[in-house]
GROMACS .gro file of C-alpha atoms in nm:
model
  196
    1MET     CA    1  -0.219  -0.023  -5.826
    2THR     CA    2  -0.569   0.138  -5.849
    3TYR     CA    3  -0.844   0.096  -5.569
    4ALA     CA    4  -1.023  -0.155  -5.778
    5SER     CA    5  -0.755  -0.390  -5.841
    6LEU     CA    6  -0.708  -0.408  -5.472
    7ILE     CA    7  -1.068  -0.521  -5.432
    8ASP     CA    8  -1.007  -0.772  -5.695
    9LEU     CA    9  -0.698  -0.919  -5.526
   10ALA     CA   10  -0.832  -0.917  -5.208
   11ALA     CA   11  -1.158  -1.111  -5.337
   12GLU     CA   12  -0.934  -1.390  -5.491
   13GLU     CA   13  -0.929  -1.723  -5.324
   14LYS     CA   14  -0.619  -1.740  -5.104
   15SER     CA   15  -0.496  -2.097  -5.157
   16ALA     CA   16  -0.605  -2.381  -5.355
   17GLU     CA   17  -0.858  -2.641  -5.271
   18VAL     CA   18  -0.748  -2.993  -5.149
   19THR     CA   19  -0.710  -3.217  -5.432
   20ASN     CA   20  -0.516  -3.489  -5.302
   21TRP     CA   21  -0.735  -3.632  -5.041
   22GLY     CA   22  -0.577  -4.017  -5.004
   23GLY     CA   23  -0.247  -3.854  -4.936
   24ARG     CA   24  -0.349  -3.628  -4.664
   25ILE     CA   25  -0.581  -3.921  -4.483
   26GLY     CA   26  -0.260  -4.152  -4.537
   27TRP     CA   27  -0.053  -3.896  -4.357
   28LEU     CA   28  -0.325  -3.871  -4.065
   29VAL     CA   29  -0.351  -4.249  -4.067
   30GLY     CA   30   0.024  -4.308  -4.044
   31LEU     CA   31   0.074  -4.051  -3.777
   32ALA     CA   32  -0.239  -4.215  -3.572
   33LEU     CA   33  -0.050  -4.575  -3.609
   34PHE     CA   34   0.299  -4.409  -3.486
   35VAL     CA   35   0.154  -4.243  -3.181
   36ALA     CA   36  -0.025  -4.599  -3.101
   37LEU     CA   37   0.322  -4.782  -3.132
   38VAL     CA   38   0.483  -4.518  -2.903
   39TYR     CA   39   0.160  -4.580  -2.636
   40TRP     CA   40   0.230  -4.950  -2.693
   41LEU     CA   41   0.595  -4.961  -2.624
   42MET     CA   42   0.549  -4.713  -2.292
   43ARG     CA   43   0.318  -4.967  -2.164
   44GLN     CA   44   0.536  -5.278  -2.227
   45GLY     CA   45   0.803  -5.117  -2.060
   46TRP     CA   46   0.586  -5.030  -1.776
   47GLN     CA   47   0.490  -5.419  -1.767
   48TRP     CA   48   0.815  -5.549  -1.803
   49ARG     CA   49   0.920  -5.325  -1.497
   50ARG     CA   50   0.671  -5.441  -1.269
   51ARG     CA   51   0.743  -5.776  -1.365
   52LEU     CA   52   1.094  -5.754  -1.249
   53GLN     CA   53   0.999  -5.586  -0.937
   54ALA     CA   54   0.725  -5.867  -0.850
   55ASP     CA   55   0.951  -5.965  -0.567
   56LEU     CA   56   0.827  -5.652  -0.382
   57PRO     CA   57   0.636  -5.740  -0.071
   58GLU     CA   58   0.263  -5.573  -0.059
   59LEU     CA   59   0.243  -5.225   0.109
   60ALA     CA   60   0.164  -5.196   0.473
   61THR     CA   61  -0.147  -4.986   0.580
   62ALA     CA   62  -0.233  -4.736   0.827
   63PRO     CA   63  -0.278  -4.896   1.186
   64GLU     CA   64  -0.606  -4.848   1.343
   65ALA     CA   65  -0.501  -4.583   1.587
   66PRO     CA   66  -0.171  -4.445   1.461
   67GLY     CA   67  -0.150  -4.142   1.743
   68GLU     CA   68  -0.129  -3.794   1.728
   69ALA     CA   69  -0.015  -3.617   1.418
   70ARG     CA   70   0.335  -3.469   1.433
   71LEU     CA   71   0.300  -3.271   1.090
   72GLU     CA   72   0.057  -3.315   0.836
   73LEU     CA   73   0.151  -3.197   0.487
   74SER     CA   74  -0.082  -3.165   0.159
   75GLY     CA   75   0.089  -3.191  -0.229
   76ARG     CA   76   0.183  -3.400  -0.439
   77TYR     CA   77   0.339  -3.794  -0.456
   78HIS     CA   78   0.594  -3.796  -0.746
   79GLY     CA   79   0.693  -4.156  -0.716
   80SER     CA   80   0.924  -4.411  -0.587
   81THR     CA   81   1.268  -4.517  -0.681
   82THR     CA   82   1.557  -4.741  -0.567
   83ALA     CA   83   1.718  -4.556  -0.298
   84GLY     CA   84   2.014  -4.344  -0.449
   85GLN     CA   85   1.901  -4.420  -0.778
   86TRP     CA   86   1.687  -4.116  -0.910
   87LEU     CA   87   1.582  -4.242  -1.236
   88ASP     CA   88   1.532  -4.622  -1.143
   89ARG     CA   89   1.151  -4.593  -1.077
   90ILE     CA   90   0.953  -4.838  -0.839
   91VAL     CA   91   0.632  -4.916  -1.040
   92ALA     CA   92   0.513  -5.235  -0.814
   93HIS     CA   93   0.197  -5.166  -0.611
   94GLY     CA   94   0.109  -4.861  -0.759
   95LEU     CA   95   0.426  -4.684  -0.634
   96GLY     CA   96   0.479  -4.518  -0.976
   97VAL     CA   97   0.149  -4.348  -0.998
   98ARG     CA   98   0.187  -3.971  -0.956
   99SER     CA   99  -0.136  -3.831  -0.765
  100LYS     CA  100  -0.213  -3.599  -0.512
  101ALA     CA  101  -0.099  -3.680  -0.157
  102GLU     CA  102  -0.181  -3.600   0.203
  103LEU     CA  103   0.107  -3.686   0.423
  104THR     CA  104   0.071  -3.769   0.811
  105LEU     CA  105   0.355  -3.818   1.065
  106THR     CA  106   0.311  -3.973   1.373
  107ASP     CA  107   0.471  -4.192   1.653
  108ALA     CA  108   0.384  -4.501   1.472
  109GLY     CA  109   0.488  -4.370   1.124
  110LEU     CA  110   0.425  -4.192   0.802
  111ASP     CA  111   0.060  -4.237   0.645
  112VAL     CA  112   0.053  -4.136   0.275
  113VAL     CA  113  -0.314  -4.113   0.139
  114ARG     CA  114  -0.351  -4.071  -0.228
  115PRO     CA  115  -0.666  -3.998  -0.380
  116GLY     CA  116  -0.712  -4.215  -0.698
  117ALA     CA  117  -0.386  -4.427  -0.628
  118ASN     CA  118  -0.301  -4.673  -0.347
  119ASP     CA  119  -0.247  -4.572  -0.034
  120PHE     CA  120   0.027  -4.657   0.190
  121PHE     CA  121   0.206  -4.660   0.552
  122VAL     CA  122   0.574  -4.664   0.630
  123PRO     CA  123   0.629  -4.773   0.996
  124ALA     CA  124   0.831  -4.591   1.215
  125ASP     CA  125   1.101  -4.860   1.212
  126ARG     CA  126   1.128  -4.868   0.860
  127LEU     CA  127   1.186  -4.492   0.791
  128ARG     CA  128   1.572  -4.441   0.725
  129GLY     CA  129   1.564  -4.059   0.705
  130ALA     CA  130   1.461  -3.757   0.460
  131ARG     CA  131   1.638  -3.494   0.242
  132LEU     CA  132   1.562  -3.200   0.035
  133ASP     CA  133   1.668  -3.280  -0.309
  134LYS     CA  134   1.559  -3.159  -0.667
  135GLY     CA  135   1.461  -3.474  -0.868
  136ILE     CA  136   1.337  -3.818  -0.836
  137ALA     CA  137   1.180  -4.022  -1.113
  138GLY     CA  138   1.201  -3.816  -1.384
  139LYS     CA  139   1.080  -3.502  -1.239
  140VAL     CA  140   1.292  -3.241  -1.157
  141LEU     CA  141   1.256  -2.904  -0.970
  142THR     CA  142   1.437  -2.641  -0.806
  143GLU     CA  143   1.705  -2.721  -0.568
  144GLY     CA  144   1.561  -2.826  -0.245
  145GLY     CA  145   1.218  -2.849  -0.404
  146LEU     CA  146   1.131  -3.192  -0.310
  147LEU     CA  147   1.098  -3.384  -0.033
  148VAL     CA  148   1.247  -3.713  -0.050
  149VAL     CA  149   1.204  -3.994   0.232
  150THR     CA  150   1.389  -4.282   0.228
  151TRP     CA  151   1.260  -4.591   0.365
  152SER     CA  152   1.326  -5.011   0.380
  153HIS     CA  153   1.059  -5.232   0.227
  154GLY     CA  154   1.127  -5.583   0.223
  155ASP     CA  155   1.493  -5.590   0.135
  156ARG     CA  156   1.506  -5.280  -0.074
  157LEU     CA  157   1.559  -4.897   0.009
  158ILE     CA  158   1.330  -4.682  -0.122
  159ASP     CA  159   1.327  -4.296  -0.192
  160SER     CA  160   0.977  -4.139  -0.221
  161GLY     CA  161   0.958  -3.799  -0.349
  162PHE     CA  162   0.662  -3.552  -0.229
  163ARG     CA  163   0.631  -3.174  -0.281
  164SER     CA  164   0.413  -2.998  -0.045
  165ASP     CA  165   0.156  -2.754  -0.167
  166ARG     CA  166   0.369  -2.499   0.072
  167ALA     CA  167   0.731  -2.575   0.003
  168GLU     CA  168   0.858  -2.390   0.310
  169GLN     CA  169   0.704  -2.739   0.523
  170HIS     CA  170   0.982  -2.901   0.388
  171PRO     CA  171   1.263  -2.846   0.606
  172ALA     CA  172   1.049  -2.929   0.932
  173TRP     CA  173   0.966  -3.290   0.781
  174VAL     CA  174   1.325  -3.342   0.723
  175GLN     CA  175   1.411  -3.268   1.073
  176ALA     CA  176   1.108  -3.447   1.226
  177ILE     CA  177   1.163  -3.772   1.035
  178ASN     CA  178   1.564  -3.776   1.086
  179SER     CA  179   1.492  -3.735   1.438
  180MET     CA  180   1.275  -4.036   1.441
  181THR     CA  181   1.545  -4.246   1.291
  182LYS     CA  182   1.808  -4.365   1.519
  183THR     CA  183   2.044  -4.504   1.263
  184PHE     CA  184   2.051  -4.298   0.952
  185GLU     CA  185   2.289  -4.353   0.647
  186GLN     CA  186   2.261  -4.140   0.376
  187PRO     CA  187   2.246  -4.386   0.032
  188THR     CA  188   2.501  -4.262  -0.232
  189THR     CA  189   2.308  -4.062  -0.485
  190THR     CA  190   2.421  -4.120  -0.802
  191THR     CA  191   2.375  -3.883  -1.115
  192GLU     CA  192   2.318  -4.129  -1.448
  193GLY     CA  193   2.383  -3.916  -1.729
  194ALA     CA  194   2.348  -3.531  -1.635
  195ALA     CA  195   2.401  -3.370  -1.350
  196ARG     CA  196   2.095  -3.306  -1.120
   0.00000   0.00000   0.00000
């Protein structure tokens, strides 16, 4: 090949013009409709779950004077499930919304402040214990990367999952919460489907 033929080859257009605009637009509209359908189905599933959990009482709010803080933690709230059922997400009263969280443990109980989501308070007599785990409500972390607090609300036992910005704080929280609970029974953890 000569230098002139290489220049001519480089100057040629690389692809043909799009002539089937209708087909391409049809594919894009179809894809948009498919995404909208999936979103709608997910929303319907969330609403269905909320209706099933309508019997869950309103969440408690922190008392005016909760007392001196025993421990404080900044991190993330990853969700709540039925105790021992790491995939049975609870969505009623905003418990299904992941968010940032500020936790404060006092003698009165556990105060969970969530910017942009519903805050809640777990009175000390409702705390049932804490443990380190690796998964809750579809969120899976490294072994021991999640602080799971078990508490009773109404007639249900609930597991709530938190991850501190500094994971080395988790063992102190487990010890403090378990020392506050006089009768703690570890719920049976079931693995649905795959090993956790």
